[in-house]
Amino acid sequence: MKLYDYVLSPSCYKVRLMAALAGVKLETRPVDFHPGAEHRGPELMALNPAGSIPILEDGDLILTESSAMLVYLAAKAAPEWLGSGKPDEAARVQQWLSFSGRLTVSLGGARLHEMLRRPGDIETLRAEGVATLRELEAGLVEQAERGMRFLAADRPTVSDIACFPYVALAPDGGVSLDPYPAIRLWSRAIRALDAFIEMPGIHRLHELKPEPGIEPEEA
Amino acid sequence: MPVALSADLPAGTVIPARVPAGSIALWRSASGRLAASADRCPHRGMRLSHGFVRGEALSCIYHGWSYAQAGNCLRIPAHPKLTPPETIRVATHAVEEADGVIWVAVGEPASKPPQMGGFVPLRSLTARAGIAALEAATGATAGPEGLDWRTPNAPAIRLLLVPQEGGETLIHVLLDGAASPSERIAASRAAESARRKAEDLQERDIAQ
Amino acid sequence: MIDEWYPVGLFSRLDRSGSKTALMGEPINVGLDAAGNASVTGGNGRALPARVRYGHVWSSLGEPKKELFAIPEADQPGRRFIDIGVVRVRCSPLRAVENFLDIAHFPFVHTDILGAEPHTEVQNYKVEIREDDDEVWATQVKFYQPQAAKSASGGITTDYMYRVPAPTCSVLYKTCPPRPGEWDVITLFVQPLAEDLCDVWPWMALFDDETPMTDLIHFQQMIFLQDRSILENQIPRLLPLDPGMEIPTRADLTSVAYRRWLKRHNYTYGAQLVAQ
């Protein structure tokens, strides 16, 4: 499985993260998104006319939507990440997978503008970003009332991975995460998962490792 | 002033909060003890609310300098054998927790934070609206204990309203302790609706 | 600070139509003229000085008294030059440079790459302000790193030297795994847009024939992006040049010298003095 990848892309990170959590080894092919704009060059446009990354290639299968890549990785290697299959749970997974696109446009757009100087109406992008964060916060509050710590179930699913990166990186675009307690708890729960990997802008949870001990010579 | 809900601050975590003096790093040690430190490491000014809690200490994410609940610096990882001088410390604020709400002392408060009289916390949210707009949106008036909001066929809701910078209001939503999970979800949605209405009113600048 | 050279763009990405940016609060335009040379114009259309060096276009709102600083290693045969690409940060340009000079944060911010607990100790190193060139230099800096560079195959103790040849530029020299005895050169060129906003242009001159260009770019972008959320959360935004607000230790000798050097030259764009 080959991932056309950019280290700073939250969408590519969704796939890298899902692969790590599902125990799938990915071959990554780095794409010079910035400053080289390679995703818009002839080789990658031939593979994906949308001109976007990530692109996932597995034999004949070429996927260009990150949500599809998450589902594919889970289906192949860790189907518990797709949820139990019960109708309302399956529907919630789909609801939040679709929702994740709005995070990409708003929070992702604000981030590209603020960090990589891409064009955009920053005030509108941020306002839409706040609106999506509020919806996510309300959703997580309700899930907690149902006894569930994640978006679709009491265990994480592909929908959590689809939503996590752009939310965690909202401050890159000048959208603060301070007003969302439920999002904070959910983000922490994801970062504390076994086999979790970071991306630049998302720090390691150092508290998960104990304080280094006293040097042996001092004992 | 009520800055956060207990359920939103598990042991071993730190969150940002605000008091009139500025931003604070509100944290709970591994043993469950609360502390409120100024949200700024005296080394290079990094926000401590971005840090991490290990045991009974809060560490700064930048260089790992760690602080006790009393505010003194315990350890500087770049100099592991050094005992940090007493002068390296962060200011702290008195903090109390009662009935699931966390209160930070502002000025010289009365002995204990107020009790919630049977109301239990639901969630906190921030509105881009002032108290007047929230009163207009709920049709209720804010009193010394909060804004008591009664809607027909629903458990009583109490809103603790905390004015923030820029005309925003931090709202802690509490409701009758006997409410069922579905009633709690309904109350959360009611709070969202009230916020929407208040923000709309605020934008159109209609406040009674 | 107005009579200094500042980076304003990547030469390889210039075109005839030019692009708008800013320098110390003034809008400027950076493009190519009819002859294919870099051309920089100020807010009212006036021509600003332009130089092309180290892959970047440099300009000034004032009248620089010296030419742009030299990096002799950039002229060594066999070096690869890497344009990392610009990243905008909402911080003081001086804070961006100071972070680049710091190593004590490696285990916490660049975890398992440039540093890792428990290897957090910063050994003593040497710092001086070299009066002849009027530059800040830190030498004999060492730090244990799990993955020091894209070309490193395991943990090594890396040797470093740091140099500040201009108020918003820094050059880092580090152990070069493929060619022991030579230094890899990594630079941070910072364009001050405003006192609390800057465009950061990292650049490298390496001895590394193996690693693909994109991998090298991504490695450096990754490192810088790990610092960005620190830089945007330091209070105060402006770099304090007087003691009191912030407490350095022996590990911070380079930053202490940098702040002293800035103050001596009255390089205060992006700084604050206690009196304010």
XYZ file of C-alpha atoms in Angstrom:
703
model
C 0.000 0.000 0.000
C 1.523 3.291 -1.101
C 0.558 6.635 0.360
C 1.363 9.816 -1.517
C 2.095 11.831 1.562
C 2.993 15.260 2.910
C 4.265 15.426 6.476
C 2.379 18.665 7.231
C -0.963 17.610 5.724
C -3.603 16.734 8.330
C -5.488 14.725 5.697
C -2.411 12.624 4.971
C -1.880 12.317 8.710
C -5.359 10.782 9.092
C -4.158 7.910 6.935
C -0.773 7.606 8.629
C -2.486 7.591 12.017
C -5.100 5.024 11.024
C -2.387 2.796 9.592
C -0.389 3.038 12.833
C -3.447 2.273 14.959
C -4.487 -0.604 12.711
C -0.971 -2.024 12.515
C -0.662 -1.554 8.747
C 2.730 -0.834 7.248
C 2.471 1.895 4.606
C 4.992 2.751 1.949
C 5.073 6.543 1.850
C 5.981 8.509 -1.232
C 6.680 12.095 -0.112
C 5.040 14.797 -2.233
C 6.610 18.259 -2.366
C 3.322 20.072 -1.663
C 5.072 23.201 -0.393
C 6.985 24.946 -1.801
C 7.075 22.712 -4.882
C 3.328 22.343 -5.614
C 4.062 18.815 -6.819
C 0.470 17.728 -6.173
C -0.482 19.958 -9.087
C 2.239 18.596 -11.341
C 1.623 16.195 -14.257
C 2.538 12.936 -12.482
C 0.174 13.398 -9.555
C -2.608 15.041 -11.565
C -2.605 11.939 -13.776
C -3.150 9.814 -10.688
C -5.650 12.221 -9.090
C -7.171 14.924 -11.314
C -8.556 16.608 -8.216
C -4.973 17.696 -7.513
C -5.229 16.794 -3.845
C -3.295 14.612 -1.450
C -3.382 12.085 0.112
C -3.610 9.459 -2.591
C -3.618 5.789 -1.553
C -2.614 3.138 -4.029
C -3.065 -0.589 -3.361
C -2.590 -2.624 -6.501
C -5.376 -1.574 -8.872
C -7.176 0.418 -6.222
C -6.554 4.150 -6.176
C -8.307 6.157 -3.482
C -8.367 9.952 -3.377
C -10.702 10.676 -0.441
C -9.160 10.365 3.025
C -12.376 9.014 4.582
C -12.366 6.172 2.081
C -8.763 5.430 2.946
C -9.628 5.170 6.644
C -12.469 2.783 5.894
C -10.236 0.709 3.628
C -7.459 0.396 6.213
C -9.946 -0.551 8.918
C -11.796 -3.030 6.715
C -8.554 -4.757 5.761
C -6.748 -4.839 9.077
C -8.857 -3.694 12.034
C -12.588 -3.915 11.347
C -13.474 -3.019 14.924
C -12.613 0.544 13.885
C -15.668 0.534 11.588
C -18.009 0.109 14.542
C -20.273 -2.772 15.496
C -22.512 -2.498 12.445
C -25.621 -1.707 14.498
C -27.735 0.716 12.438
C -27.545 3.765 14.701
C -23.837 3.283 15.297
C -23.170 2.820 11.580
C -25.184 5.967 10.916
C -23.179 7.942 13.465
C -19.951 6.774 11.863
C -21.222 8.030 8.495
C -22.545 11.270 9.941
C -19.191 12.230 11.429
C -17.201 10.994 8.414
C -19.246 13.359 6.249
C -18.939 16.107 8.835
C -15.164 15.815 8.771
C -15.129 17.380 5.302
C -16.415 20.629 6.800
C -13.523 20.665 9.271
C -11.091 20.321 6.364
C -12.616 23.224 4.478
C -12.996 25.616 7.409
C -10.253 24.839 9.951
C -7.960 23.477 7.245
C -8.520 26.514 5.073
C -7.766 28.853 7.967
C -4.591 26.894 8.708
C -3.363 27.023 5.113
C -4.025 30.748 5.020
C -2.298 31.557 8.303
C 0.605 29.166 7.989
C 1.350 28.733 4.296
C -0.084 32.019 3.013
C -2.752 30.405 0.821
C -5.584 32.648 -0.353
C -8.828 32.677 1.585
C -11.301 34.806 3.497
C -9.834 34.226 6.924
C -12.717 35.704 8.924
C -15.292 33.512 7.201
C -13.083 30.429 7.451
C -12.610 30.984 11.168
C -16.312 31.643 11.763
C -17.190 28.421 9.966
C -14.466 26.660 11.930
C -15.984 27.819 15.214
C -19.416 26.654 14.070
C -18.086 23.176 13.282
C -16.209 22.959 16.573
C -19.384 23.868 18.448
C -21.262 21.100 16.650
C -18.529 18.642 17.496
C -18.528 19.762 21.139
C -22.302 19.328 21.401
C -22.049 15.900 19.770
C -19.393 14.764 22.217
C -21.381 16.097 25.200
C -24.372 14.052 24.065
C -22.270 10.957 23.459
C -20.941 11.260 27.019
C -24.510 11.331 28.299
C -25.067 8.078 26.409
C -22.042 6.608 28.161
C -19.833 6.817 25.075
C -16.425 8.507 24.995
C -16.081 8.729 21.213
C -18.163 10.014 18.341
C -19.996 6.839 17.361
C -19.350 4.374 20.174
C -17.577 3.912 23.462
C -14.507 2.910 21.472
C -12.886 4.984 18.718
C -13.904 4.478 15.114
C -12.773 5.806 11.735
C -15.000 8.843 12.307
C -12.891 9.941 15.282
C -9.715 9.636 13.217
C -11.354 11.565 10.377
C -12.219 14.471 12.671
C -9.219 14.556 15.008
C -6.364 16.128 12.966
C -8.028 19.343 11.758
C -9.561 19.858 15.196
C -6.253 19.356 17.014
C -4.563 21.784 14.604
C -7.275 24.452 14.731
C -4.936 26.818 16.611
C -2.595 26.771 13.573
C -5.273 28.800 11.818
C -5.903 31.076 14.794
C -8.988 29.192 16.079
C -8.573 28.525 19.798
C -9.601 25.220 21.342
C -9.858 26.756 24.829
C -13.710 26.963 24.903
C -14.368 23.250 24.217
C -13.960 21.001 27.277
C -15.488 17.900 25.673
C -13.242 18.232 22.616
C -10.246 18.523 24.932
C -11.109 15.295 26.739
C -11.789 13.464 23.458
C -8.554 14.715 21.903
C -6.637 13.510 24.932
C -8.283 10.099 24.751
C -7.188 9.750 21.131
C -3.636 10.922 21.853
C -3.403 8.381 24.671
C -4.291 5.411 22.434
C -1.767 2.618 22.044
C 0.227 3.018 18.835
C -0.827 6.695 18.469
C 1.590 8.736 16.388
C 1.901 12.541 16.334
C 2.242 15.032 13.534
C 3.990 18.430 13.734
C 1.760 20.739 15.761
C 0.441 17.916 17.950
C 2.791 17.387 20.884
C 3.539 14.088 22.580
C 1.695 13.531 25.858
C 4.794 13.537 28.027
C 2.744 12.719 31.108
C 2.287 9.206 29.797
C 5.938 8.565 30.580
C 7.009 8.837 34.204
C 9.583 11.435 35.292
C 13.060 10.145 34.445
C 14.674 8.600 37.523
C 17.651 9.870 39.468
C 20.985 9.078 37.790
C 22.415 5.818 39.210
C 25.579 7.572 40.504
C 23.492 9.636 42.883
C 21.684 6.741 44.500
C -15.619 32.763 40.359
C -16.614 29.452 38.769
C -13.989 28.692 36.129
C -14.659 25.089 35.132
C -16.526 21.897 35.938
C -14.814 19.136 37.932
C -15.675 16.529 35.322
C -13.759 18.538 32.708
C -10.509 18.324 34.693
C -9.514 14.694 35.316
C -6.543 13.853 37.530
C -3.212 14.409 35.820
C -4.433 17.079 33.420
C -4.154 20.839 32.923
C -6.603 23.180 31.186
C -6.613 26.907 30.410
C -9.058 29.098 32.320
C -9.573 32.823 32.794
C -9.827 35.133 35.761
C -9.868 38.949 35.657
C -6.088 39.007 36.288
C -5.529 36.979 33.109
C -5.102 33.456 31.903
C -4.474 30.637 34.405
C -3.348 27.046 34.115
C -5.898 25.096 36.095
C -4.650 21.632 36.936
C -5.295 18.518 38.959
C -2.377 16.448 40.243
C -2.221 12.670 40.009
C -3.585 12.431 43.563
C -6.548 14.624 42.628
C -5.458 17.928 44.215
C -6.409 21.128 42.405
C -4.135 24.095 41.704
C -4.396 27.303 39.709
C -1.087 28.694 38.438
C -0.458 31.811 36.377
C -0.493 30.697 32.751
C 3.089 31.696 32.022
C 6.382 29.937 32.679
C 8.958 32.462 33.953
C 11.686 30.903 31.778
C 10.662 32.037 28.306
C 7.019 32.970 28.805
C 5.411 29.795 27.445
C 1.804 29.158 28.419
C 1.774 26.565 31.192
C -1.715 25.436 30.155
C -0.009 23.751 27.190
C 2.092 21.715 29.610
C 1.718 18.355 31.274
C 1.085 17.026 34.774
C 3.287 14.326 36.260
C 2.604 13.292 39.825
C 2.082 16.421 41.905
C 3.880 18.776 39.485
C 2.975 20.803 36.392
C 5.649 20.904 33.680
C 6.083 23.412 30.882
C 5.951 21.905 27.383
C 8.840 24.087 26.126
C 11.798 23.029 28.301
C 10.080 20.770 30.853
C 10.553 23.079 33.857
C 8.279 21.666 36.557
C 6.379 23.442 39.314
C 4.784 22.334 42.574
C 1.208 23.231 43.451
C 2.605 25.935 45.749
C 4.243 27.527 42.669
C 7.944 26.897 43.306
C 10.071 25.379 40.547
C 11.055 21.791 41.337
C 13.192 20.762 38.415
C 14.964 22.152 35.362
C 15.673 19.216 33.018
C 18.585 21.029 31.310
C 20.309 20.995 34.715
C 19.078 17.785 36.358
C 21.302 18.062 39.431
C 20.449 21.703 40.120
C 18.026 22.593 42.903
C 16.151 25.499 41.344
C 16.420 28.748 43.339
C 13.325 29.837 45.306
C 13.075 32.909 43.081
C 11.908 30.757 40.191
C 8.220 30.385 40.809
C 4.792 30.990 39.339
C 2.024 32.939 41.034
C -0.868 30.813 42.240
C -4.508 31.461 43.057
C -6.641 29.846 45.714
C -8.930 27.228 44.207
C -11.852 25.243 45.636
C -14.149 22.592 44.302
C -17.734 22.006 45.479
C -20.693 20.139 44.008
C -18.807 19.504 40.775
C -17.868 23.140 40.128
C -14.333 24.549 40.388
C -13.998 28.063 41.848
C -10.926 30.304 41.784
C -10.587 33.097 44.355
C -10.659 36.610 42.940
C -9.685 39.239 45.482
C -10.718 38.327 49.036
C -13.672 35.991 48.725
C -16.047 34.816 51.464
C -14.955 31.576 53.124
C -16.345 28.943 50.801
C -17.808 28.860 47.289
C -21.596 28.711 47.142
C -23.367 25.334 47.106
C -25.426 24.285 44.162
C -28.550 23.238 46.095
C -29.391 20.040 44.267
C -28.274 21.214 40.843
C -25.615 19.059 39.154
C -23.274 20.174 36.376
C -23.988 19.292 32.763
C -21.500 21.190 30.590
C -19.771 24.531 30.042
C -20.009 26.589 26.891
C -19.009 30.073 25.775
C -21.401 32.534 24.154
C -20.499 35.572 22.107
C -23.152 37.469 23.962
C -23.520 39.368 27.216
C -25.667 38.572 30.209
C -28.467 40.891 29.061
C -28.817 39.011 25.783
C -28.823 35.679 27.629
C -31.545 36.928 29.922
C -33.572 38.012 26.924
C -33.000 34.645 25.223
C -34.102 32.612 28.237
C -36.755 34.973 29.530
C -35.192 34.703 32.981
C -33.167 37.051 35.150
C -29.692 36.441 36.520
C -29.647 36.538 40.326
C -26.833 36.098 42.870
C -26.977 32.290 42.570
C -27.146 32.270 38.783
C -29.847 32.364 36.161
C -32.645 29.951 37.030
C -34.403 28.913 33.869
C -37.622 26.976 33.917
C -39.159 25.535 30.783
C -42.405 23.531 30.879
C -42.141 19.729 31.193
C -38.387 19.867 31.682
C -36.086 19.759 34.709
C -35.034 23.122 36.129
C -31.828 24.522 34.681
C -29.419 26.862 36.434
C -26.878 28.822 34.395
C -23.780 30.197 36.129
C -22.791 33.190 33.991
C -19.197 34.437 34.027
C -18.427 37.540 31.922
C -15.290 37.171 29.781
C -13.251 39.532 27.655
C -14.663 40.885 24.445
C -18.299 40.757 25.582
C -18.373 36.958 25.801
C -19.955 34.950 28.581
C -18.799 31.625 29.970
C -21.865 29.593 30.848
C -21.865 26.618 33.217
C -25.082 24.662 32.728
C -26.433 22.797 35.736
C -29.701 21.003 36.137
C -31.818 19.088 38.580
C -29.858 16.143 39.936
C -32.745 13.786 39.256
C -32.704 14.413 35.500
C -32.360 11.351 33.257
C -29.731 11.112 30.484
C -32.295 12.001 27.828
C -33.412 14.997 29.881
C -29.778 16.025 30.200
C -29.357 15.794 26.430
C -32.485 17.896 25.999
C -31.077 20.471 28.409
C -27.821 20.594 26.462
C -29.790 21.291 23.296
C -31.834 23.929 25.085
C -28.622 25.647 26.153
C -27.396 25.580 22.538
C -30.674 27.137 21.394
C -30.456 29.819 24.057
C -26.930 30.629 22.977
C -27.976 30.873 19.338
C -30.810 33.197 20.266
C -28.661 35.309 22.566
C -25.924 35.676 19.967
C -28.481 36.685 17.388
C -29.907 39.261 19.771
C -26.450 40.501 20.664
C -25.588 40.927 17.022
C -28.745 42.870 16.429
C -28.047 44.678 19.700
C -31.426 44.093 21.239
C -31.138 43.771 24.994
C -33.877 44.536 27.464
C 16.852 47.752 12.269
C 15.588 49.404 9.133
C 18.996 49.415 7.412
C 19.392 45.634 7.487
C 18.909 42.995 4.779
C 15.822 40.797 5.136
C 14.630 37.769 3.131
C 11.499 38.526 1.121
C 11.057 35.522 -1.141
C 12.433 32.428 -2.823
C 14.241 33.286 -6.050
C 13.069 30.076 -7.751
C 9.402 30.985 -7.242
C 9.504 34.551 -8.567
C 7.631 35.553 -11.687
C 7.026 38.665 -13.801
C 3.722 39.518 -12.173
C 5.326 39.600 -8.737
C 3.766 38.834 -5.403
C 2.696 41.081 -2.579
C 4.216 40.752 0.826
C 5.357 43.155 3.550
C 8.448 44.271 5.362
C 8.264 45.876 8.807
C 4.718 47.015 8.271
C 5.144 48.348 4.734
C 3.588 46.538 1.760
C 6.182 45.523 -0.832
C 6.138 43.699 -4.141
C 8.698 41.050 -5.085
C 9.077 39.833 -8.663
C 11.273 39.597 -11.724
C 12.094 42.431 -14.068
C 12.230 42.132 -17.845
C 15.832 40.944 -17.678
C 14.949 38.148 -15.221
C 16.536 39.847 -12.230
C 14.878 40.076 -8.842
C 13.021 43.330 -8.398
C 11.588 44.657 -5.152
C 9.385 47.715 -4.918
C 8.063 49.516 -1.867
C 4.585 50.712 -0.987
C 4.659 53.815 -3.153
C 6.310 51.997 -6.044
C 9.817 53.099 -5.133
C 12.641 50.705 -5.969
C 14.139 48.913 -2.989
C 17.574 47.310 -3.004
C 17.575 43.628 -3.991
C 20.110 40.827 -3.651
C 19.849 37.139 -4.500
C 21.788 34.882 -2.144
C 21.292 31.469 -0.587
C 18.291 30.782 -2.826
C 16.395 33.797 -1.508
C 15.721 37.395 -2.486
C 16.864 39.932 0.102
C 15.786 43.544 0.437
C 15.666 46.479 2.825
C 13.460 49.500 3.527
C 16.579 51.473 4.407
C 20.191 51.626 3.288
C 22.252 48.675 4.455
C 25.821 49.699 5.265
C 27.238 46.220 4.653
C 26.624 43.570 2.057
C 24.672 40.501 3.154
C 26.634 38.251 5.530
C 28.798 35.485 4.080
C 28.347 31.726 4.526
C 31.590 30.286 3.108
C 30.278 26.706 3.301
C 27.690 27.655 0.687
C 30.531 27.863 -1.857
C 31.952 24.400 -1.141
C 31.704 21.994 -4.078
C 29.459 19.000 -3.472
C 26.967 20.839 -1.305
C 23.257 20.444 -1.943
C 21.099 23.488 -1.399
C 17.583 23.043 -0.132
C 14.881 25.713 -0.150
C 12.558 24.608 2.662
C 9.725 27.010 1.846
C 8.112 29.786 3.831
C 6.067 29.355 7.001
C 4.190 32.252 8.550
C 4.161 32.532 12.344
C 2.274 34.918 14.566
C 5.232 35.784 16.765
C 8.037 38.318 17.038
C 10.811 37.730 14.453
C 13.245 37.863 17.360
C 11.404 35.085 19.236
C 11.652 32.943 16.092
C 15.435 33.383 16.003
C 15.837 32.788 19.730
C 13.935 29.504 19.540
C 16.254 28.389 16.725
C 19.259 29.034 18.997
C 17.853 26.917 21.823
C 18.614 23.237 22.407
C 17.101 22.566 25.843
C 13.683 22.190 24.243
C 14.722 19.312 21.965
C 13.507 16.430 24.192
C 10.122 18.074 24.791
C 9.275 19.648 21.453
C 11.215 17.471 18.964
C 10.688 14.310 20.962
C 12.537 11.214 19.775
C 14.069 13.158 16.886
C 16.386 15.889 18.114
C 16.240 14.820 21.769
C 14.578 12.463 24.238
C 14.155 12.086 27.980
C 16.176 11.293 30.056
C 18.954 12.862 27.931
C 17.883 16.397 28.821
C 21.075 17.807 30.317
C 22.675 20.689 28.441
C 26.448 20.602 28.894
C 28.331 23.872 29.187
C 29.273 25.464 25.902
C 31.099 28.562 24.758
C 29.444 31.826 23.708
C 31.012 35.046 22.483
C 30.189 38.158 20.562
C 32.880 38.259 17.866
C 33.695 41.916 17.665
C 35.394 41.911 14.244
C 32.361 40.572 12.410
C 29.978 41.784 15.108
C 28.225 38.437 15.312
C 27.011 36.189 18.129
C 28.669 32.742 18.110
C 28.042 29.654 20.250
C 30.554 26.820 19.896
C 31.293 23.442 21.501
C 27.577 22.823 21.849
C 26.709 19.116 22.162
C 23.461 17.229 22.523
C 22.477 13.562 22.344
C 19.958 12.998 19.548
C 17.936 9.923 18.634
C 17.632 11.024 14.983
C 19.799 14.062 14.330
C 19.217 14.334 10.568
C 17.589 12.533 7.705
C 21.043 11.092 6.925
C 21.659 9.756 10.466
C 21.007 6.057 10.958
C 20.720 6.028 14.751
C 21.337 8.024 17.929
C 24.460 10.184 18.021
C 25.882 13.000 20.094
C 25.653 15.920 17.733
C 28.095 18.803 17.767
C 26.658 22.226 17.028
C 27.732 25.775 16.408
C 25.294 28.662 16.257
C 25.833 32.008 14.659
C 23.741 35.201 14.513
C 25.074 37.395 11.672
C 22.018 39.683 11.476
C 19.174 40.507 13.871
C 16.637 38.147 12.271
C 18.935 35.500 10.820
C 20.688 32.538 12.312
C 23.053 29.929 10.926
C 23.423 26.545 12.565
C 26.336 24.247 11.894
C 25.864 20.646 12.893
C 27.613 17.293 12.742
C 27.461 15.922 9.216
C 27.011 12.120 9.425
C 28.114 11.288 5.825
C 31.222 13.514 6.105
C 32.672 13.622 9.611
C 34.847 16.736 9.887
C 32.501 18.832 7.790
C 29.485 20.744 9.036
C 25.963 20.632 7.683
C 24.562 24.162 7.456
C 20.968 24.935 8.351
C 19.759 28.508 8.366
C 16.715 30.428 9.521
C 16.099 33.635 7.596
C 13.236 35.575 9.176
C 11.249 38.265 7.382
C 9.621 40.668 9.844
C 6.157 41.505 8.497
C 5.156 43.279 11.708
C 6.534 43.269 15.249
C 4.387 40.235 16.068
C 4.171 38.533 12.668
C 6.910 37.010 10.541
C 7.573 34.805 7.526
C 10.254 32.244 8.246
C 12.456 30.997 5.383
C 14.592 28.008 6.417
C 17.412 26.950 4.058
C 20.131 24.330 4.066
C 23.499 23.577 2.519
C 24.276 19.903 3.151
C 26.614 17.128 2.199
C 24.057 14.423 1.466
C 23.919 12.707 -1.912
C 21.540 9.945 -0.844
C 18.375 11.453 0.559
C 15.720 12.643 -1.926
C 15.129 16.402 -1.916
C 11.519 16.133 -0.788
C 12.487 14.040 2.239
C 15.024 16.688 3.265
C 12.420 19.442 2.880
C 9.859 17.499 4.885
C 12.288 16.737 7.708
C 13.075 20.423 8.212
C 9.460 21.495 7.824
C 8.505 18.934 10.441
C 11.072 20.305 12.892
C 10.012 23.902 12.321
C 6.302 23.130 12.560
C 6.878 21.511 15.930
C 8.226 24.853 17.134
C 5.458 26.970 15.646
C 2.828 26.264 18.300
C 5.391 27.142 20.980
C 6.264 30.424 19.258
C 2.605 31.430 18.989
C 2.053 30.915 22.727
C 4.863 32.851 24.359
C 3.889 35.777 26.567
C 4.701 38.573 26.019
C 4.658 38.402 22.236
C 7.545 40.845 21.975
C 10.980 39.633 23.096
C 11.897 41.190 26.476
C 15.348 42.712 26.203
C 15.660 43.677 29.838
C 16.009 41.141 32.625
C 13.212 40.532 35.113
C 10.363 39.111 33.097
C 12.194 35.969 32.044
C 14.782 33.866 33.864
C 17.624 32.263 31.897
C 19.923 29.496 33.102
C 23.387 28.353 31.965
C 21.741 26.437 29.145
C 20.512 29.754 27.733
C 23.886 31.449 27.209
C 23.290 31.875 23.459
C 19.937 33.532 23.983
C 21.335 35.784 26.710
C 24.127 36.906 24.359
C 21.639 37.387 21.519
C 19.415 39.633 23.663
C 22.424 41.617 24.869
C 23.667 42.037 21.302
C 20.214 43.168 20.115
C 20.014 45.723 22.894
C 23.524 47.029 22.231
C 22.593 47.706 18.595
C 19.158 49.037 19.417
C 17.655 46.233 17.350
C 14.259 46.566 18.948
C 11.773 45.765 16.185
C 9.873 42.853 17.750
C 11.305 43.546 21.211
C 10.144 45.246 24.357
C 12.064 47.026 27.085
C 10.910 46.853 30.699
C 10.060 50.535 30.780
C 7.243 49.996 28.271
